[in-house]
Amino acid sequence: MTDTQIFEPDGRAIPFVDEGDGPVKLVLIQGRDLAADVLGVVSHYLAEEAGFHVLRIGHRAEAKREEVSLDDRVEDALAVIEHVGLGDTWVGGHGFGGTVARAFALAHADRVNGLALLAVEESDIPLAPVMPVLIIQGTKDIDAPFANGEQLQSTAPERASVKSIDGADHLFPMTHPIETAVVIEEYLDWD
């Protein structure tokens, strides 16, 4: 696997992993408060086996008294994307990372080809208009229930698709990484 790098715009320490160099570009934003790198194997598979260019972005550490806002996290993602030199790309994430991706797509729609959302959180952030949306949910996820994905899909049924990882809980990108990666590959490979 590729090593984690740290990008420090304006003193912010934002971890990221950049791997692959294929024509399909995908930014994946990690969920927060998870000790494990839940998207690592999925990302590596997509870069090595599917030939994607995958940029995986983590979250900067939060100071105890000061929480990093959603807008700050969107700007962190933009800073890393620009640092790496990506133009337009698919953007997605796991759990809260998907919420950041949704906010990113609203703020920077001209840079986003589509969304790939894994374990959709309940959120009032709408989908950005026009772009396609892939939603992947674990059927046994109690943290981000399958119904969350169906609810989000119902807001844009003509362009949003829900795929399931049968028997999988919230950490399905880690427990079912190849199955998850294949769903993403098959959906995004046409782009």
Short mmCIF file of N, CA and C in Angstrom, two decimals:
data_model
loop_
_atom_site.label_atom_id
_atom_site.label_comp_id
_atom_site.label_asym_id
_atom_site.label_seq_id
_atom_site.Cartn_x
_atom_site.Cartn_y
_atom_site.Cartn_z
N MET A 1 0.83 -1.18 0.00
CA MET A 1 0.00 0.00 0.00
C MET A 1 0.88 1.25 0.00
N THR A 2 0.32 2.31 -0.50
CA THR A 2 1.01 3.58 -0.58
C THR A 2 1.01 4.27 0.78
N ASP A 3 2.10 4.96 1.09
CA ASP A 3 2.23 5.64 2.39
C ASP A 3 1.36 6.88 2.45
N THR A 4 0.94 7.19 3.66
CA THR A 4 0.18 8.40 3.92
C THR A 4 1.11 9.59 3.92
N GLN A 5 0.68 10.65 3.24
CA GLN A 5 1.41 11.91 3.22
C GLN A 5 0.60 12.93 4.03
N ILE A 6 1.25 14.01 4.41
CA ILE A 6 0.59 15.09 5.13
C ILE A 6 0.77 16.37 4.32
N PHE A 7 -0.34 17.04 4.03
CA PHE A 7 -0.31 18.33 3.36
C PHE A 7 -0.68 19.37 4.40
N GLU A 8 0.10 20.46 4.47
CA GLU A 8 -0.09 21.43 5.54
C GLU A 8 -0.34 22.84 5.01
N PRO A 9 -1.48 23.07 4.34
CA PRO A 9 -1.80 24.45 3.94
C PRO A 9 -2.20 25.27 5.16
N ASP A 10 -1.60 26.42 5.31
CA ASP A 10 -1.91 27.31 6.43
C ASP A 10 -1.81 26.60 7.78
N GLY A 11 -0.86 25.68 7.90
CA GLY A 11 -0.63 25.00 9.17
C GLY A 11 -1.58 23.86 9.49
N ARG A 12 -2.53 23.58 8.60
CA ARG A 12 -3.46 22.46 8.82
C ARG A 12 -2.76 21.18 8.36
N ALA A 13 -2.75 20.16 9.16
CA ALA A 13 -2.12 18.88 8.80
C ALA A 13 -3.19 17.93 8.29
N ILE A 14 -3.29 17.79 6.96
CA ILE A 14 -4.33 16.97 6.35
C ILE A 14 -3.67 15.71 5.77
N PRO A 15 -4.00 14.54 6.30
CA PRO A 15 -3.42 13.30 5.77
C PRO A 15 -4.10 12.90 4.46
N PHE A 16 -3.31 12.34 3.54
CA PHE A 16 -3.87 11.84 2.29
C PHE A 16 -2.99 10.75 1.70
N VAL A 17 -3.61 9.95 0.85
CA VAL A 17 -2.90 8.90 0.11
C VAL A 17 -3.30 9.07 -1.35
N ASP A 18 -2.31 9.13 -2.23
CA ASP A 18 -2.54 9.32 -3.66
C ASP A 18 -1.94 8.10 -4.38
N GLU A 19 -2.80 7.33 -5.05
CA GLU A 19 -2.28 6.15 -5.73
C GLU A 19 -2.98 5.91 -7.06
N GLY A 20 -2.23 5.31 -7.97
CA GLY A 20 -2.73 5.03 -9.31
C GLY A 20 -2.63 6.26 -10.19
N ASP A 21 -2.80 6.03 -11.47
CA ASP A 21 -2.72 7.16 -12.41
C ASP A 21 -3.65 6.96 -13.60
N GLY A 22 -4.71 6.19 -13.40
CA GLY A 22 -5.62 5.88 -14.49
C GLY A 22 -6.51 7.04 -14.87
N PRO A 23 -7.27 6.87 -15.95
CA PRO A 23 -8.13 7.94 -16.45
C PRO A 23 -9.35 8.22 -15.58
N VAL A 24 -9.83 7.22 -14.83
CA VAL A 24 -10.97 7.45 -13.92
C VAL A 24 -10.40 7.98 -12.61
N LYS A 25 -10.84 9.16 -12.22
CA LYS A 25 -10.33 9.80 -11.02
C LYS A 25 -11.40 9.78 -9.93
N LEU A 26 -10.98 9.38 -8.73
CA LEU A 26 -11.91 9.24 -7.61
C LEU A 26 -11.26 9.75 -6.34
N VAL A 27 -11.93 10.67 -5.66
CA VAL A 27 -11.51 11.15 -4.35
C VAL A 27 -12.41 10.47 -3.32
N LEU A 28 -11.81 9.81 -2.34
CA LEU A 28 -12.55 9.18 -1.26
C LEU A 28 -12.18 9.85 0.06
N ILE A 29 -13.19 10.29 0.80
CA ILE A 29 -12.97 10.98 2.06
C ILE A 29 -13.32 10.03 3.20
N GLN A 30 -12.37 9.86 4.10
CA GLN A 30 -12.53 8.95 5.23
C GLN A 30 -13.65 9.41 6.16
N GLY A 31 -14.28 8.45 6.82
CA GLY A 31 -15.19 8.77 7.92
C GLY A 31 -14.36 9.29 9.08
N ARG A 32 -14.97 9.99 10.01
CA ARG A 32 -14.20 10.51 11.15
C ARG A 32 -14.32 9.56 12.33
N ASP A 33 -13.42 9.74 13.27
CA ASP A 33 -13.44 9.00 14.53
C ASP A 33 -13.30 7.49 14.36
N LEU A 34 -12.67 7.06 13.28
CA LEU A 34 -12.42 5.63 13.09
C LEU A 34 -10.92 5.38 13.19
N ALA A 35 -10.55 4.43 14.03
CA ALA A 35 -9.12 4.15 14.22
C ALA A 35 -8.51 3.50 12.99
N ALA A 36 -9.29 2.68 12.30
CA ALA A 36 -8.77 1.95 11.15
C ALA A 36 -8.94 2.75 9.86
N ASP A 37 -8.14 2.43 8.89
CA ASP A 37 -8.25 3.03 7.56
C ASP A 37 -9.27 2.20 6.78
N VAL A 38 -10.53 2.53 6.95
CA VAL A 38 -11.62 1.72 6.41
C VAL A 38 -11.60 1.65 4.88
N LEU A 39 -11.11 2.68 4.21
CA LEU A 39 -11.13 2.72 2.75
C LEU A 39 -9.82 2.28 2.09
N GLY A 40 -8.84 1.89 2.88
CA GLY A 40 -7.52 1.57 2.34
C GLY A 40 -7.50 0.46 1.30
N VAL A 41 -8.10 -0.67 1.59
CA VAL A 41 -8.06 -1.80 0.66
C VAL A 41 -8.91 -1.50 -0.58
N VAL A 42 -10.07 -0.88 -0.39
CA VAL A 42 -10.91 -0.51 -1.53
C VAL A 42 -10.14 0.41 -2.46
N SER A 43 -9.51 1.42 -1.90
CA SER A 43 -8.74 2.39 -2.67
C SER A 43 -7.60 1.70 -3.41
N HIS A 44 -6.86 0.86 -2.71
CA HIS A 44 -5.73 0.18 -3.33
C HIS A 44 -6.19 -0.73 -4.47
N TYR A 45 -7.27 -1.46 -4.27
CA TYR A 45 -7.81 -2.32 -5.33
C TYR A 45 -8.16 -1.48 -6.55
N LEU A 46 -8.87 -0.37 -6.33
CA LEU A 46 -9.30 0.46 -7.46
C LEU A 46 -8.11 1.05 -8.21
N ALA A 47 -7.05 1.38 -7.50
CA ALA A 47 -5.85 1.92 -8.14
C ALA A 47 -5.06 0.84 -8.88
N GLU A 48 -4.86 -0.30 -8.23
CA GLU A 48 -4.00 -1.34 -8.79
C GLU A 48 -4.71 -2.27 -9.77
N GLU A 49 -5.91 -2.70 -9.44
CA GLU A 49 -6.61 -3.69 -10.25
C GLU A 49 -7.54 -3.06 -11.29
N ALA A 50 -8.17 -1.95 -10.94
CA ALA A 50 -9.12 -1.32 -11.87
C ALA A 50 -8.49 -0.20 -12.67
N GLY A 51 -7.30 0.22 -12.29
CA GLY A 51 -6.60 1.26 -13.04
C GLY A 51 -7.14 2.67 -12.81
N PHE A 52 -7.71 2.92 -11.63
CA PHE A 52 -8.21 4.25 -11.30
C PHE A 52 -7.08 5.09 -10.69
N HIS A 53 -7.25 6.39 -10.70
CA HIS A 53 -6.42 7.29 -9.91
C HIS A 53 -7.26 7.62 -8.68
N VAL A 54 -6.82 7.18 -7.50
CA VAL A 54 -7.60 7.36 -6.28
C VAL A 54 -6.83 8.23 -5.30
N LEU A 55 -7.50 9.26 -4.84
CA LEU A 55 -6.97 10.15 -3.82
C LEU A 55 -7.83 9.96 -2.58
N ARG A 56 -7.23 9.45 -1.51
CA ARG A 56 -7.95 9.21 -0.26
C ARG A 56 -7.54 10.29 0.74
N ILE A 57 -8.53 11.02 1.26
CA ILE A 57 -8.26 12.16 2.13
C ILE A 57 -8.79 11.86 3.53
N GLY A 58 -7.93 12.04 4.52
CA GLY A 58 -8.33 11.89 5.92
C GLY A 58 -8.76 13.22 6.50
N HIS A 59 -8.95 13.26 7.80
CA HIS A 59 -9.38 14.48 8.48
C HIS A 59 -8.26 14.99 9.36
N ARG A 60 -8.07 16.29 9.34
CA ARG A 60 -7.08 16.87 10.25
C ARG A 60 -7.54 16.68 11.69
N ALA A 61 -6.60 16.64 12.57
CA ALA A 61 -6.93 16.48 13.99
C ALA A 61 -7.68 17.71 14.48
N GLU A 62 -8.65 17.47 15.31
CA GLU A 62 -9.42 18.57 15.89
C GLU A 62 -8.80 18.97 17.22
N ALA A 63 -8.72 20.25 17.43
CA ALA A 63 -8.27 20.74 18.73
C ALA A 63 -9.37 20.45 19.74
N LYS A 64 -9.02 20.25 20.99
CA LYS A 64 -10.02 19.89 22.00
C LYS A 64 -11.12 20.93 22.14
N ARG A 65 -10.78 22.19 22.07
CA ARG A 65 -11.78 23.24 22.26
C ARG A 65 -12.41 23.73 20.96
N GLU A 66 -11.84 23.34 19.88
CA GLU A 66 -12.30 23.89 18.60
C GLU A 66 -12.58 22.74 17.62
N GLU A 67 -13.83 22.62 17.25
CA GLU A 67 -14.18 21.58 16.29
C GLU A 67 -14.01 22.13 14.88
N VAL A 68 -13.54 21.28 13.98
CA VAL A 68 -13.39 21.66 12.58
C VAL A 68 -14.76 21.54 11.92
N SER A 69 -15.23 22.60 11.30
CA SER A 69 -16.57 22.62 10.71
C SER A 69 -16.63 21.81 9.42
N LEU A 70 -17.85 21.52 8.98
CA LEU A 70 -18.05 20.83 7.71
C LEU A 70 -17.46 21.66 6.56
N ASP A 71 -17.68 22.96 6.57
CA ASP A 71 -17.11 23.83 5.53
C ASP A 71 -15.58 23.78 5.54
N ASP A 72 -14.98 23.72 6.74
CA ASP A 72 -13.53 23.59 6.84
C ASP A 72 -13.05 22.28 6.21
N ARG A 73 -13.80 21.21 6.44
CA ARG A 73 -13.41 19.91 5.88
C ARG A 73 -13.54 19.92 4.35
N VAL A 74 -14.56 20.60 3.84
CA VAL A 74 -14.71 20.74 2.39
C VAL A 74 -13.50 21.49 1.83
N GLU A 75 -13.10 22.56 2.49
CA GLU A 75 -11.95 23.33 2.01
C GLU A 75 -10.65 22.53 2.16
N ASP A 76 -10.54 21.69 3.19
CA ASP A 76 -9.37 20.81 3.31
C ASP A 76 -9.30 19.87 2.10
N ALA A 77 -10.45 19.29 1.73
CA ALA A 77 -10.48 18.38 0.58
C ALA A 77 -10.08 19.12 -0.69
N LEU A 78 -10.61 20.33 -0.88
CA LEU A 78 -10.25 21.12 -2.06
C LEU A 78 -8.75 21.41 -2.09
N ALA A 79 -8.19 21.75 -0.94
CA ALA A 79 -6.76 22.05 -0.87
C ALA A 79 -5.92 20.85 -1.30
N VAL A 80 -6.28 19.66 -0.83
CA VAL A 80 -5.52 18.45 -1.19
C VAL A 80 -5.72 18.12 -2.67
N ILE A 81 -6.95 18.24 -3.16
CA ILE A 81 -7.23 17.97 -4.58
C ILE A 81 -6.40 18.90 -5.46
N GLU A 82 -6.34 20.17 -5.12
CA GLU A 82 -5.53 21.12 -5.89
C GLU A 82 -4.05 20.83 -5.74
N HIS A 83 -3.61 20.45 -4.55
CA HIS A 83 -2.20 20.11 -4.30
C HIS A 83 -1.75 18.95 -5.19
N VAL A 84 -2.63 17.96 -5.33
CA VAL A 84 -2.31 16.78 -6.15
C VAL A 84 -2.45 17.09 -7.64
N GLY A 85 -3.25 18.09 -7.96
CA GLY A 85 -3.41 18.50 -9.36
C GLY A 85 -4.56 17.83 -10.09
N LEU A 86 -5.58 17.41 -9.34
CA LEU A 86 -6.75 16.82 -10.00
C LEU A 86 -7.66 17.93 -10.51
N GLY A 87 -8.20 17.74 -11.69
CA GLY A 87 -9.21 18.65 -12.20
C GLY A 87 -10.56 18.14 -11.76
N ASP A 88 -11.37 17.73 -12.73
CA ASP A 88 -12.67 17.16 -12.37
C ASP A 88 -12.49 15.70 -11.95
N THR A 89 -13.34 15.26 -11.04
CA THR A 89 -13.19 13.93 -10.44
C THR A 89 -14.52 13.47 -9.85
N TRP A 90 -14.63 12.18 -9.63
CA TRP A 90 -15.70 11.65 -8.80
C TRP A 90 -15.28 11.91 -7.36
N VAL A 91 -16.24 12.19 -6.50
CA VAL A 91 -15.95 12.43 -5.09
C VAL A 91 -16.89 11.55 -4.26
N GLY A 92 -16.35 10.95 -3.22
CA GLY A 92 -17.18 10.11 -2.37
C GLY A 92 -16.57 9.97 -1.00
N GLY A 93 -17.19 9.13 -0.21
CA GLY A 93 -16.67 8.90 1.12
C GLY A 93 -17.53 7.93 1.89
N HIS A 94 -17.02 7.56 3.05
CA HIS A 94 -17.67 6.60 3.94
C HIS A 94 -18.25 7.35 5.14
N GLY A 95 -19.52 7.12 5.44
CA GLY A 95 -20.16 7.75 6.61
C GLY A 95 -20.06 9.26 6.53
N PHE A 96 -19.44 9.86 7.55
CA PHE A 96 -19.27 11.31 7.56
C PHE A 96 -18.46 11.79 6.37
N GLY A 97 -17.54 10.98 5.88
CA GLY A 97 -16.78 11.35 4.69
C GLY A 97 -17.69 11.55 3.48
N GLY A 98 -18.76 10.76 3.40
CA GLY A 98 -19.76 10.94 2.34
C GLY A 98 -20.55 12.22 2.53
N THR A 99 -20.79 12.59 3.77
CA THR A 99 -21.46 13.87 4.05
C THR A 99 -20.58 15.03 3.59
N VAL A 100 -19.28 14.94 3.86
CA VAL A 100 -18.34 15.95 3.38
C VAL A 100 -18.35 15.97 1.84
N ALA A 101 -18.39 14.80 1.22
CA ALA A 101 -18.42 14.72 -0.25
C ALA A 101 -19.66 15.40 -0.81
N ARG A 102 -20.81 15.19 -0.17
CA ARG A 102 -22.04 15.84 -0.61
C ARG A 102 -21.92 17.35 -0.52
N ALA A 103 -21.37 17.85 0.59
CA ALA A 103 -21.18 19.29 0.76
C ALA A 103 -20.16 19.81 -0.26
N PHE A 104 -19.12 19.03 -0.53
CA PHE A 104 -18.11 19.41 -1.53
C PHE A 104 -18.76 19.56 -2.90
N ALA A 105 -19.60 18.59 -3.27
CA ALA A 105 -20.26 18.63 -4.58
C ALA A 105 -21.17 19.85 -4.72
N LEU A 106 -21.83 20.24 -3.65
CA LEU A 106 -22.66 21.45 -3.68
C LEU A 106 -21.80 22.71 -3.85
N ALA A 107 -20.68 22.77 -3.15
CA ALA A 107 -19.83 23.96 -3.17
C ALA A 107 -18.97 24.05 -4.43
N HIS A 108 -18.62 22.90 -5.01
CA HIS A 108 -17.68 22.87 -6.13
C HIS A 108 -18.19 21.95 -7.24
N ALA A 109 -19.44 22.13 -7.63
CA ALA A 109 -20.08 21.25 -8.62
C ALA A 109 -19.33 21.19 -9.94
N ASP A 110 -18.66 22.27 -10.30
CA ASP A 110 -17.92 22.30 -11.56
C ASP A 110 -16.71 21.36 -11.56
N ARG A 111 -16.31 20.87 -10.39
CA ARG A 111 -15.15 19.97 -10.28
C ARG A 111 -15.54 18.52 -10.08
N VAL A 112 -16.86 18.24 -9.97
CA VAL A 112 -17.31 16.91 -9.59
C VAL A 112 -18.08 16.25 -10.74
N ASN A 113 -17.63 15.05 -11.13
CA ASN A 113 -18.31 14.26 -12.17
C ASN A 113 -19.49 13.49 -11.61
N GLY A 114 -19.42 13.13 -10.34
CA GLY A 114 -20.47 12.35 -9.70
C GLY A 114 -20.06 12.03 -8.27
N LEU A 115 -21.00 11.43 -7.53
CA LEU A 115 -20.77 11.08 -6.13
C LEU A 115 -20.78 9.57 -5.93
N ALA A 116 -19.92 9.08 -5.05
CA ALA A 116 -19.89 7.68 -4.64
C ALA A 116 -19.96 7.66 -3.12
N LEU A 117 -21.14 7.37 -2.59
CA LEU A 117 -21.40 7.50 -1.16
C LEU A 117 -21.54 6.12 -0.52
N LEU A 118 -20.74 5.85 0.49
CA LEU A 118 -20.73 4.56 1.18
C LEU A 118 -21.24 4.77 2.60
N ALA A 119 -22.26 4.01 2.99
CA ALA A 119 -22.84 4.10 4.34
C ALA A 119 -23.34 5.52 4.60
N VAL A 120 -24.36 5.91 3.87
CA VAL A 120 -24.91 7.27 3.92
C VAL A 120 -25.44 7.59 5.31
N GLU A 121 -24.96 8.71 5.84
CA GLU A 121 -25.48 9.23 7.11
C GLU A 121 -26.80 9.94 6.88
N GLU A 122 -27.58 10.03 7.93
CA GLU A 122 -28.76 10.87 7.89
C GLU A 122 -28.27 12.31 7.93
N SER A 123 -28.67 13.12 6.95
CA SER A 123 -28.18 14.49 6.85
C SER A 123 -29.17 15.33 6.07
N ASP A 124 -29.20 16.61 6.35
CA ASP A 124 -30.08 17.49 5.59
C ASP A 124 -29.37 18.11 4.39
N ILE A 125 -28.17 17.65 4.10
CA ILE A 125 -27.44 18.16 2.93
C ILE A 125 -28.01 17.49 1.68
N PRO A 126 -28.55 18.28 0.75
CA PRO A 126 -29.13 17.70 -0.46
C PRO A 126 -28.04 17.25 -1.43
N LEU A 127 -28.46 16.48 -2.41
CA LEU A 127 -27.56 16.11 -3.49
C LEU A 127 -27.39 17.30 -4.43
N ALA A 128 -26.18 17.49 -4.91
CA ALA A 128 -25.94 18.51 -5.92
C ALA A 128 -26.74 18.15 -7.17
N PRO A 129 -27.24 19.13 -7.90
CA PRO A 129 -28.05 18.83 -9.08
C PRO A 129 -27.26 18.17 -10.20
N VAL A 130 -27.96 17.49 -11.06
CA VAL A 130 -27.49 16.94 -12.33
C VAL A 130 -26.61 15.70 -12.22
N MET A 131 -25.60 15.68 -11.39
CA MET A 131 -24.60 14.62 -11.40
C MET A 131 -25.14 13.26 -10.94
N PRO A 132 -24.56 12.18 -11.49
CA PRO A 132 -24.95 10.83 -11.05
C PRO A 132 -24.45 10.54 -9.64
N VAL A 133 -25.18 9.64 -8.96
CA VAL A 133 -24.87 9.32 -7.57
C VAL A 133 -24.94 7.80 -7.38
N LEU A 134 -23.85 7.23 -6.90
CA LEU A 134 -23.80 5.83 -6.50
C LEU A 134 -23.86 5.79 -4.98
N ILE A 135 -24.82 5.05 -4.45
CA ILE A 135 -24.98 4.88 -3.01
C ILE A 135 -24.77 3.40 -2.70
N ILE A 136 -23.86 3.10 -1.78
CA ILE A 136 -23.62 1.71 -1.37
C ILE A 136 -23.89 1.61 0.12
N GLN A 137 -24.74 0.66 0.49
CA GLN A 137 -25.12 0.48 1.89
C GLN A 137 -24.95 -0.99 2.28
N GLY A 138 -24.52 -1.21 3.51
CA GLY A 138 -24.49 -2.55 4.08
C GLY A 138 -25.89 -2.90 4.58
N THR A 139 -26.33 -4.12 4.31
CA THR A 139 -27.69 -4.50 4.71
C THR A 139 -27.84 -4.68 6.21
N LYS A 140 -26.75 -4.85 6.95
CA LYS A 140 -26.81 -5.03 8.41
C LYS A 140 -26.21 -3.84 9.16
N ASP A 141 -26.13 -2.69 8.50
CA ASP A 141 -25.54 -1.49 9.09
C ASP A 141 -26.55 -0.84 10.03
N ILE A 142 -26.22 -0.79 11.33
CA ILE A 142 -27.13 -0.12 12.27
C ILE A 142 -26.73 1.34 12.49
N ASP A 143 -25.49 1.72 12.14
CA ASP A 143 -25.04 3.10 12.27
C ASP A 143 -25.57 3.99 11.14
N ALA A 144 -25.58 3.45 9.93
CA ALA A 144 -26.12 4.14 8.76
C ALA A 144 -27.02 3.13 8.04
N PRO A 145 -28.24 2.96 8.52
CA PRO A 145 -29.13 1.91 8.00
C PRO A 145 -29.38 2.01 6.50
N PHE A 146 -29.69 0.86 5.92
CA PHE A 146 -29.97 0.79 4.49
C PHE A 146 -31.03 1.82 4.07
N ALA A 147 -31.99 2.07 4.95
CA ALA A 147 -33.05 3.03 4.66
C ALA A 147 -32.50 4.43 4.39
N ASN A 148 -31.35 4.79 4.97
CA ASN A 148 -30.74 6.09 4.69
C ASN A 148 -30.41 6.22 3.21
N GLY A 149 -29.84 5.18 2.64
CA GLY A 149 -29.51 5.19 1.22
C GLY A 149 -30.74 5.28 0.35
N GLU A 150 -31.77 4.52 0.72
CA GLU A 150 -33.02 4.56 -0.05
C GLU A 150 -33.68 5.93 0.04
N GLN A 151 -33.63 6.54 1.21
CA GLN A 151 -34.20 7.88 1.38
C GLN A 151 -33.47 8.89 0.50
N LEU A 152 -32.15 8.85 0.51
CA LEU A 152 -31.38 9.78 -0.32
C LEU A 152 -31.64 9.53 -1.80
N GLN A 153 -31.70 8.28 -2.19
CA GLN A 153 -31.97 7.93 -3.59
C GLN A 153 -33.33 8.45 -4.03
N SER A 154 -34.30 8.46 -3.14
CA SER A 154 -35.65 8.91 -3.49
C SER A 154 -35.71 10.40 -3.81
N THR A 155 -34.68 11.16 -3.40
CA THR A 155 -34.65 12.60 -3.70
C THR A 155 -34.17 12.88 -5.12
N ALA A 156 -33.60 11.87 -5.78
CA ALA A 156 -33.12 12.02 -7.16
C ALA A 156 -33.15 10.66 -7.86
N PRO A 157 -34.34 10.03 -7.97
CA PRO A 157 -34.41 8.67 -8.47
C PRO A 157 -33.93 8.50 -9.91
N GLU A 158 -33.97 9.56 -10.69
CA GLU A 158 -33.55 9.47 -12.08
C GLU A 158 -32.03 9.40 -12.26
N ARG A 159 -31.27 9.71 -11.19
CA ARG A 159 -29.81 9.72 -11.35
C ARG A 159 -29.04 9.09 -10.18
N ALA A 160 -29.77 8.59 -9.19
CA ALA A 160 -29.12 7.97 -8.05
C ALA A 160 -29.45 6.49 -8.00
N SER A 161 -28.44 5.67 -7.75
CA SER A 161 -28.60 4.22 -7.65
C SER A 161 -28.14 3.75 -6.28
N VAL A 162 -28.88 2.79 -5.71
CA VAL A 162 -28.49 2.19 -4.43
C VAL A 162 -28.07 0.75 -4.69
N LYS A 163 -26.89 0.40 -4.22
CA LYS A 163 -26.37 -0.96 -4.27
C LYS A 163 -26.16 -1.45 -2.85
N SER A 164 -26.34 -2.74 -2.64
CA SER A 164 -26.20 -3.28 -1.29
C SER A 164 -25.02 -4.24 -1.20
N ILE A 165 -24.44 -4.28 -0.01
CA ILE A 165 -23.44 -5.28 0.34
C ILE A 165 -24.15 -6.17 1.36
N ASP A 166 -24.60 -7.32 0.90
CA ASP A 166 -25.43 -8.21 1.71
C ASP A 166 -24.68 -8.72 2.94
N GLY A 167 -25.37 -8.63 4.09
CA GLY A 167 -24.83 -9.13 5.35
C GLY A 167 -23.77 -8.25 5.97
N ALA A 168 -23.51 -7.08 5.39
CA ALA A 168 -22.41 -6.24 5.86
C ALA A 168 -22.88 -5.16 6.82
N ASP A 169 -22.02 -4.85 7.80
CA ASP A 169 -22.32 -3.79 8.76
C ASP A 169 -21.70 -2.47 8.29
N HIS A 170 -21.57 -1.52 9.20
CA HIS A 170 -21.10 -0.17 8.86
C HIS A 170 -19.69 -0.16 8.29
N LEU A 171 -18.87 -1.07 8.70
CA LEU A 171 -17.48 -1.10 8.23
C LEU A 171 -17.30 -1.96 6.99
N PHE A 172 -18.35 -2.08 6.17
CA PHE A 172 -18.28 -2.97 5.01
C PHE A 172 -17.13 -2.66 4.05
N PRO A 173 -16.66 -1.40 3.90
CA PRO A 173 -15.51 -1.22 3.01
C PRO A 173 -14.26 -1.94 3.52
N MET A 174 -14.21 -2.20 4.83
CA MET A 174 -13.07 -2.91 5.41
C MET A 174 -13.34 -4.42 5.48
N THR A 175 -14.58 -4.81 5.79
CA THR A 175 -14.88 -6.24 5.93
C THR A 175 -15.23 -6.90 4.59
N HIS A 176 -15.68 -6.11 3.61
CA HIS A 176 -16.02 -6.59 2.28
C HIS A 176 -15.38 -5.68 1.22
N PRO A 177 -14.04 -5.53 1.27
CA PRO A 177 -13.41 -4.51 0.42
C PRO A 177 -13.47 -4.81 -1.08
N ILE A 178 -13.28 -6.05 -1.46
CA ILE A 178 -13.28 -6.37 -2.90
C ILE A 178 -14.68 -6.22 -3.47
N GLU A 179 -15.67 -6.71 -2.74
CA GLU A 179 -17.05 -6.57 -3.19
C GLU A 179 -17.41 -5.09 -3.33
N THR A 180 -17.01 -4.28 -2.37
CA THR A 180 -17.27 -2.85 -2.42
C THR A 180 -16.56 -2.21 -3.61
N ALA A 181 -15.29 -2.55 -3.77
CA ALA A 181 -14.50 -1.98 -4.88
C ALA A 181 -15.08 -2.36 -6.23
N VAL A 182 -15.54 -3.59 -6.38
CA VAL A 182 -16.10 -4.04 -7.66
C VAL A 182 -17.38 -3.26 -7.99
N VAL A 183 -18.22 -3.00 -6.98
CA VAL A 183 -19.43 -2.20 -7.21
C VAL A 183 -19.03 -0.81 -7.72
N ILE A 184 -18.03 -0.19 -7.09
CA ILE A 184 -17.57 1.14 -7.52
C ILE A 184 -16.98 1.06 -8.92
N GLU A 185 -16.13 0.07 -9.15
CA GLU A 185 -15.49 -0.08 -10.46
C GLU A 185 -16.51 -0.21 -11.57
N GLU A 186 -17.49 -1.08 -11.38
CA GLU A 186 -18.48 -1.31 -12.42
C GLU A 186 -19.33 -0.06 -12.68
N TYR A 187 -19.62 0.71 -11.65
CA TYR A 187 -20.44 1.91 -11.82
C TYR A 187 -19.65 3.05 -12.45
N LEU A 188 -18.41 3.25 -11.99
CA LEU A 188 -17.64 4.40 -12.46
C LEU A 188 -16.85 4.15 -13.73
N ASP A 189 -16.64 2.92 -14.10
CA ASP A 189 -15.76 2.62 -15.22
C ASP A 189 -16.29 3.13 -16.56
N TRP A 190 -17.57 3.41 -16.63
CA TRP A 190 -18.12 3.94 -17.87
C TRP A 190 -17.79 5.39 -18.08
N ASP A 191 -17.38 6.11 -16.99
CA ASP A 191 -17.13 7.55 -17.06
C ASP A 191 -15.94 7.87 -17.95
#
